[in-house]
């Protein structure tokens, strides 16, 4: 079963021309600069944009072909946009149940308690909408969309209107929703950190066309990945988060590749999550330095050393549990330390550089 879209749209100086098939599982991110056609493609999938000659299929369902066109309300799609569209005259509970009550009982797969637990909004049920923060409103919007029991969830830059602090607060809830809801998600974003934290697959778009579609791991393994264009190379490690210790840190990952993270209040112990680490925040040492303030020392194996760019080289290493960890060092450091594939140096990572 796939989600397939074939469409060509000409609008003044802009042309959208796509022909793509996506697996309807996990999180697929449509990534690219503003104006590249991401939202237009999402609107075509949703049925909000009717393009002549387009074809849209979801598994065995034909949503658009020739004169046949299935409107949005019959596609069973959940939609969440940049700005929340909550009903001001209803409480949080009323908003959450608005679509739920209109979903036939036999189609309901998710219920109120499950959605509120997943998104951490159980204590907000009786609040008016205008008494919520921006992050809380967006979580309620996500919950309302989920409670319609959609077969596909479309998110159009759901964090673009949030400030940095609120975005950091809502990210763990989005990550949890993606892993627990059991609904395929298409996420539109131009923020690499959102892709790296949430996506399983990335569709890179440029000037109205799809440049390539690939698994996130493959995209992160490419030194020329568009995800690195603005903020530099980064790694994404996956693992289980442990309980808080007496120093205010939490263990992350298997013992042989253990990291210590600052407290993340919104993530319970035992929760599996991703951690994004900038390559520029990773140093390499031939010996394990004991008398140093950096507490995260991982024994790694060098896989390859990239060609110098702007006076820096990206060294690709593997942790003990075979996850890719990138380090950015100077060519002089590569020469001085005699770094080469197969060596097993220590990767040093500052705790404050880790973003859960």
PDB file of C-alpha atoms in Angstrom, residues 79-218:
ATOM      1  CA  UNK A  79      -5.121  18.364   9.403  1.00  0.00           C
ATOM      2  CA  UNK A  80      -3.011  20.614  11.644  1.00  0.00           C
ATOM      3  CA  UNK A  81      -1.730  23.977  10.399  1.00  0.00           C
ATOM      4  CA  UNK A  82       0.728  26.626  11.648  1.00  0.00           C
ATOM      5  CA  UNK A  83      -1.992  28.551  13.462  1.00  0.00           C
ATOM      6  CA  UNK A  84      -4.453  26.614  15.574  1.00  0.00           C
ATOM      7  CA  UNK A  85      -8.088  26.613  14.381  1.00  0.00           C
ATOM      8  CA  UNK A  86      -9.678  25.775  17.726  1.00  0.00           C
ATOM      9  CA  UNK A  87     -13.237  26.837  18.501  1.00  0.00           C
ATOM     10  CA  UNK A  88     -13.029  29.696  20.995  1.00  0.00           C
ATOM     11  CA  UNK A  89     -16.496  29.105  22.489  1.00  0.00           C
ATOM     12  CA  UNK A  90     -15.642  25.521  23.483  1.00  0.00           C
ATOM     13  CA  UNK A  91     -13.380  24.276  26.268  1.00  0.00           C
ATOM     14  CA  UNK A  92     -10.386  22.043  25.596  1.00  0.00           C
ATOM     15  CA  UNK A  93     -12.622  19.023  26.163  1.00  0.00           C
ATOM     16  CA  UNK A  94     -15.240  20.397  23.782  1.00  0.00           C
ATOM     17  CA  UNK A  95     -12.651  20.973  21.072  1.00  0.00           C
ATOM     18  CA  UNK A  96     -11.159  17.510  21.482  1.00  0.00           C
ATOM     19  CA  UNK A  97     -14.555  15.828  21.283  1.00  0.00           C
ATOM     20  CA  UNK A  98     -15.860  17.961  18.407  1.00  0.00           C
ATOM     21  CA  UNK A  99     -14.582  15.664  15.664  1.00  0.00           C
ATOM     22  CA  UNK A 100     -14.685  12.545  17.839  1.00  0.00           C
ATOM     23  CA  UNK A 101     -18.484  12.772  18.227  1.00  0.00           C
ATOM     24  CA  UNK A 102     -18.866  13.169  14.475  1.00  0.00           C
ATOM     25  CA  UNK A 103     -16.765  10.074  13.737  1.00  0.00           C
ATOM     26  CA  UNK A 104     -18.837   6.878  13.350  1.00  0.00           C
ATOM     27  CA  UNK A 105     -18.368   4.611  16.373  1.00  0.00           C
ATOM     28  CA  UNK A 106     -17.081   1.744  14.252  1.00  0.00           C
ATOM     29  CA  UNK A 107     -14.251   3.962  12.944  1.00  0.00           C
ATOM     30  CA  UNK A 108     -13.086   5.284  16.315  1.00  0.00           C
ATOM     31  CA  UNK A 109      -9.610   3.879  17.063  1.00  0.00           C
ATOM     32  CA  UNK A 110      -8.391   6.463  19.571  1.00  0.00           C
ATOM     33  CA  UNK A 111     -10.292   7.791  22.574  1.00  0.00           C
ATOM     34  CA  UNK A 112     -10.084  10.869  24.792  1.00  0.00           C
ATOM     35  CA  UNK A 113      -7.943   9.422  27.595  1.00  0.00           C
ATOM     36  CA  UNK A 114      -5.398   7.959  25.157  1.00  0.00           C
ATOM     37  CA  UNK A 115      -5.018  11.254  23.273  1.00  0.00           C
ATOM     38  CA  UNK A 116      -4.738  13.406  26.416  1.00  0.00           C
ATOM     39  CA  UNK A 117      -2.147  11.055  27.948  1.00  0.00           C
ATOM     40  CA  UNK A 118      -0.127  10.994  24.743  1.00  0.00           C
ATOM     41  CA  UNK A 119      -0.045  14.795  24.456  1.00  0.00           C
ATOM     42  CA  UNK A 120       0.081  15.677  28.153  1.00  0.00           C
ATOM     43  CA  UNK A 121      -3.123  17.750  28.147  1.00  0.00           C
ATOM     44  CA  UNK A 122      -5.236  15.814  30.650  1.00  0.00           C
ATOM     45  CA  UNK A 123      -5.097  18.667  33.192  1.00  0.00           C
ATOM     46  CA  UNK A 124      -6.278  21.207  30.591  1.00  0.00           C
ATOM     47  CA  UNK A 125      -9.646  19.643  29.733  1.00  0.00           C
ATOM     48  CA  UNK A 126     -11.821  22.234  31.484  1.00  0.00           C
ATOM     49  CA  UNK A 127      -9.832  25.305  30.470  1.00  0.00           C
ATOM     50  CA  UNK A 128     -11.090  27.866  27.930  1.00  0.00           C
ATOM     51  CA  UNK A 129      -9.005  28.073  24.765  1.00  0.00           C
ATOM     52  CA  UNK A 130      -7.925  31.667  25.469  1.00  0.00           C
ATOM     53  CA  UNK A 131      -6.342  30.521  28.743  1.00  0.00           C
ATOM     54  CA  UNK A 132      -3.827  28.287  26.968  1.00  0.00           C
ATOM     55  CA  UNK A 133      -0.250  28.985  25.887  1.00  0.00           C
ATOM     56  CA  UNK A 134       0.738  28.670  22.224  1.00  0.00           C
ATOM     57  CA  UNK A 135       2.277  25.237  22.763  1.00  0.00           C
ATOM     58  CA  UNK A 136      -0.772  24.010  24.689  1.00  0.00           C
ATOM     59  CA  UNK A 137      -3.111  25.183  21.916  1.00  0.00           C
ATOM     60  CA  UNK A 138      -1.083  23.349  19.299  1.00  0.00           C
ATOM     61  CA  UNK A 139      -1.145  20.163  21.377  1.00  0.00           C
ATOM     62  CA  UNK A 140      -4.921  20.455  21.628  1.00  0.00           C
ATOM     63  CA  UNK A 141      -5.069  20.914  17.842  1.00  0.00           C
ATOM     64  CA  UNK A 142      -3.046  17.712  17.416  1.00  0.00           C
ATOM     65  CA  UNK A 143      -5.333  15.887  19.840  1.00  0.00           C
ATOM     66  CA  UNK A 144      -8.458  17.059  18.048  1.00  0.00           C
ATOM     67  CA  UNK A 145      -7.079  15.822  14.729  1.00  0.00           C
ATOM     68  CA  UNK A 146      -6.130  12.443  16.221  1.00  0.00           C
ATOM     69  CA  UNK A 147      -9.556  11.947  17.799  1.00  0.00           C
ATOM     70  CA  UNK A 148     -11.213  11.913  14.387  1.00  0.00           C
ATOM     71  CA  UNK A 149      -9.348   8.583  13.964  1.00  0.00           C
ATOM     72  CA  UNK A 150      -7.851   9.642  10.615  1.00  0.00           C
ATOM     73  CA  UNK A 151      -6.185   7.187   8.268  1.00  0.00           C
ATOM     74  CA  UNK A 152      -3.612   9.887   7.432  1.00  0.00           C
ATOM     75  CA  UNK A 153      -2.408  12.926   9.391  1.00  0.00           C
ATOM     76  CA  UNK A 154      -1.117  16.017   7.557  1.00  0.00           C
ATOM     77  CA  UNK A 155       0.901  18.596   9.510  1.00  0.00           C
ATOM     78  CA  UNK A 156       1.723  21.893   7.804  1.00  0.00           C
ATOM     79  CA  UNK A 157       4.606  23.483   9.736  1.00  0.00           C
ATOM     80  CA  UNK A 158       2.837  22.927  13.079  1.00  0.00           C
ATOM     81  CA  UNK A 159       5.642  24.619  15.050  1.00  0.00           C
ATOM     82  CA  UNK A 160       6.405  27.543  12.733  1.00  0.00           C
ATOM     83  CA  UNK A 161       4.329  30.001  14.797  1.00  0.00           C
ATOM     84  CA  UNK A 162       5.909  28.954  18.114  1.00  0.00           C
ATOM     85  CA  UNK A 163       8.887  30.587  19.811  1.00  0.00           C
ATOM     86  CA  UNK A 164      12.041  28.550  20.373  1.00  0.00           C
ATOM     87  CA  UNK A 165      11.269  27.658  23.987  1.00  0.00           C
ATOM     88  CA  UNK A 166       7.707  26.533  23.196  1.00  0.00           C
ATOM     89  CA  UNK A 167       8.973  24.565  20.218  1.00  0.00           C
ATOM     90  CA  UNK A 168      11.418  22.700  22.487  1.00  0.00           C
ATOM     91  CA  UNK A 169       8.544  21.957  24.874  1.00  0.00           C
ATOM     92  CA  UNK A 170       6.181  20.566  22.229  1.00  0.00           C
ATOM     93  CA  UNK A 171       8.785  18.533  20.291  1.00  0.00           C
ATOM     94  CA  UNK A 172       8.776  15.565  22.713  1.00  0.00           C
ATOM     95  CA  UNK A 173       4.971  15.371  22.491  1.00  0.00           C
ATOM     96  CA  UNK A 174       5.101  15.359  18.694  1.00  0.00           C
ATOM     97  CA  UNK A 175       7.772  12.673  18.781  1.00  0.00           C
ATOM     98  CA  UNK A 176       5.674  10.571  21.155  1.00  0.00           C
ATOM     99  CA  UNK A 177       2.572  11.043  19.032  1.00  0.00           C
ATOM    100  CA  UNK A 178       4.444   9.943  15.924  1.00  0.00           C
ATOM    101  CA  UNK A 179       5.597   6.731  17.588  1.00  0.00           C
ATOM    102  CA  UNK A 180       2.399   5.848  19.467  1.00  0.00           C
ATOM    103  CA  UNK A 181      -0.544   7.032  17.370  1.00  0.00           C
ATOM    104  CA  UNK A 182      -0.188   4.349  14.686  1.00  0.00           C
ATOM    105  CA  UNK A 183      -1.275   6.844  11.989  1.00  0.00           C
ATOM    106  CA  UNK A 184       0.998   7.699   9.035  1.00  0.00           C
ATOM    107  CA  UNK A 185       2.046  11.345   9.110  1.00  0.00           C
ATOM    108  CA  UNK A 186       3.135  13.734   6.369  1.00  0.00           C
ATOM    109  CA  UNK A 187       4.977  16.694   7.897  1.00  0.00           C
ATOM    110  CA  UNK A 188       5.747  19.899   6.012  1.00  0.00           C
ATOM    111  CA  UNK A 189       8.735  21.819   7.378  1.00  0.00           C
ATOM    112  CA  UNK A 190      11.798  23.822   6.390  1.00  0.00           C
ATOM    113  CA  UNK A 191      13.499  23.229   9.767  1.00  0.00           C
ATOM    114  CA  UNK A 192      16.217  20.524   9.728  1.00  0.00           C
ATOM    115  CA  UNK A 193      15.916  19.891  13.483  1.00  0.00           C
ATOM    116  CA  UNK A 194      12.236  18.979  13.076  1.00  0.00           C
ATOM    117  CA  UNK A 195      13.078  16.525  10.293  1.00  0.00           C
ATOM    118  CA  UNK A 196      15.932  14.971  12.262  1.00  0.00           C
ATOM    119  CA  UNK A 197      13.868  14.599  15.423  1.00  0.00           C
ATOM    120  CA  UNK A 198      10.607  13.356  13.895  1.00  0.00           C
ATOM    121  CA  UNK A 199      10.915  11.960  10.362  1.00  0.00           C
ATOM    122  CA  UNK A 200      11.480   8.400   9.185  1.00  0.00           C
ATOM    123  CA  UNK A 201      11.688   9.453   5.547  1.00  0.00           C
ATOM    124  CA  UNK A 202      12.514  12.757   3.829  1.00  0.00           C
ATOM    125  CA  UNK A 203      11.209  14.103   0.536  1.00  0.00           C
ATOM    126  CA  UNK A 204      13.543  16.892  -0.583  1.00  0.00           C
ATOM    127  CA  UNK A 205      11.759  19.515  -2.700  1.00  0.00           C
ATOM    128  CA  UNK A 206      13.104  22.405  -4.732  1.00  0.00           C
ATOM    129  CA  UNK A 207      11.409  24.791  -7.163  1.00  0.00           C
ATOM    130  CA  UNK A 208       8.220  22.751  -7.366  1.00  0.00           C
ATOM    131  CA  UNK A 209       9.933  19.403  -7.949  1.00  0.00           C
ATOM    132  CA  UNK A 210      10.973  16.412  -5.873  1.00  0.00           C
ATOM    133  CA  UNK A 211      14.768  16.130  -5.898  1.00  0.00           C
ATOM    134  CA  UNK A 212      14.833  12.802  -4.049  1.00  0.00           C
ATOM    135  CA  UNK A 213      13.031  10.736  -1.449  1.00  0.00           C
ATOM    136  CA  UNK A 214      15.057   8.673   1.007  1.00  0.00           C
ATOM    137  CA  UNK A 215      15.074   7.261   4.560  1.00  0.00           C
ATOM    138  CA  UNK A 216      16.274   9.720   7.205  1.00  0.00           C
ATOM    139  CA  UNK A 217      19.311   7.583   8.045  1.00  0.00           C
ATOM    140  CA  UNK A 218      20.406   7.686   4.399  1.00  0.00           C
TER     141      UNK A 218
END
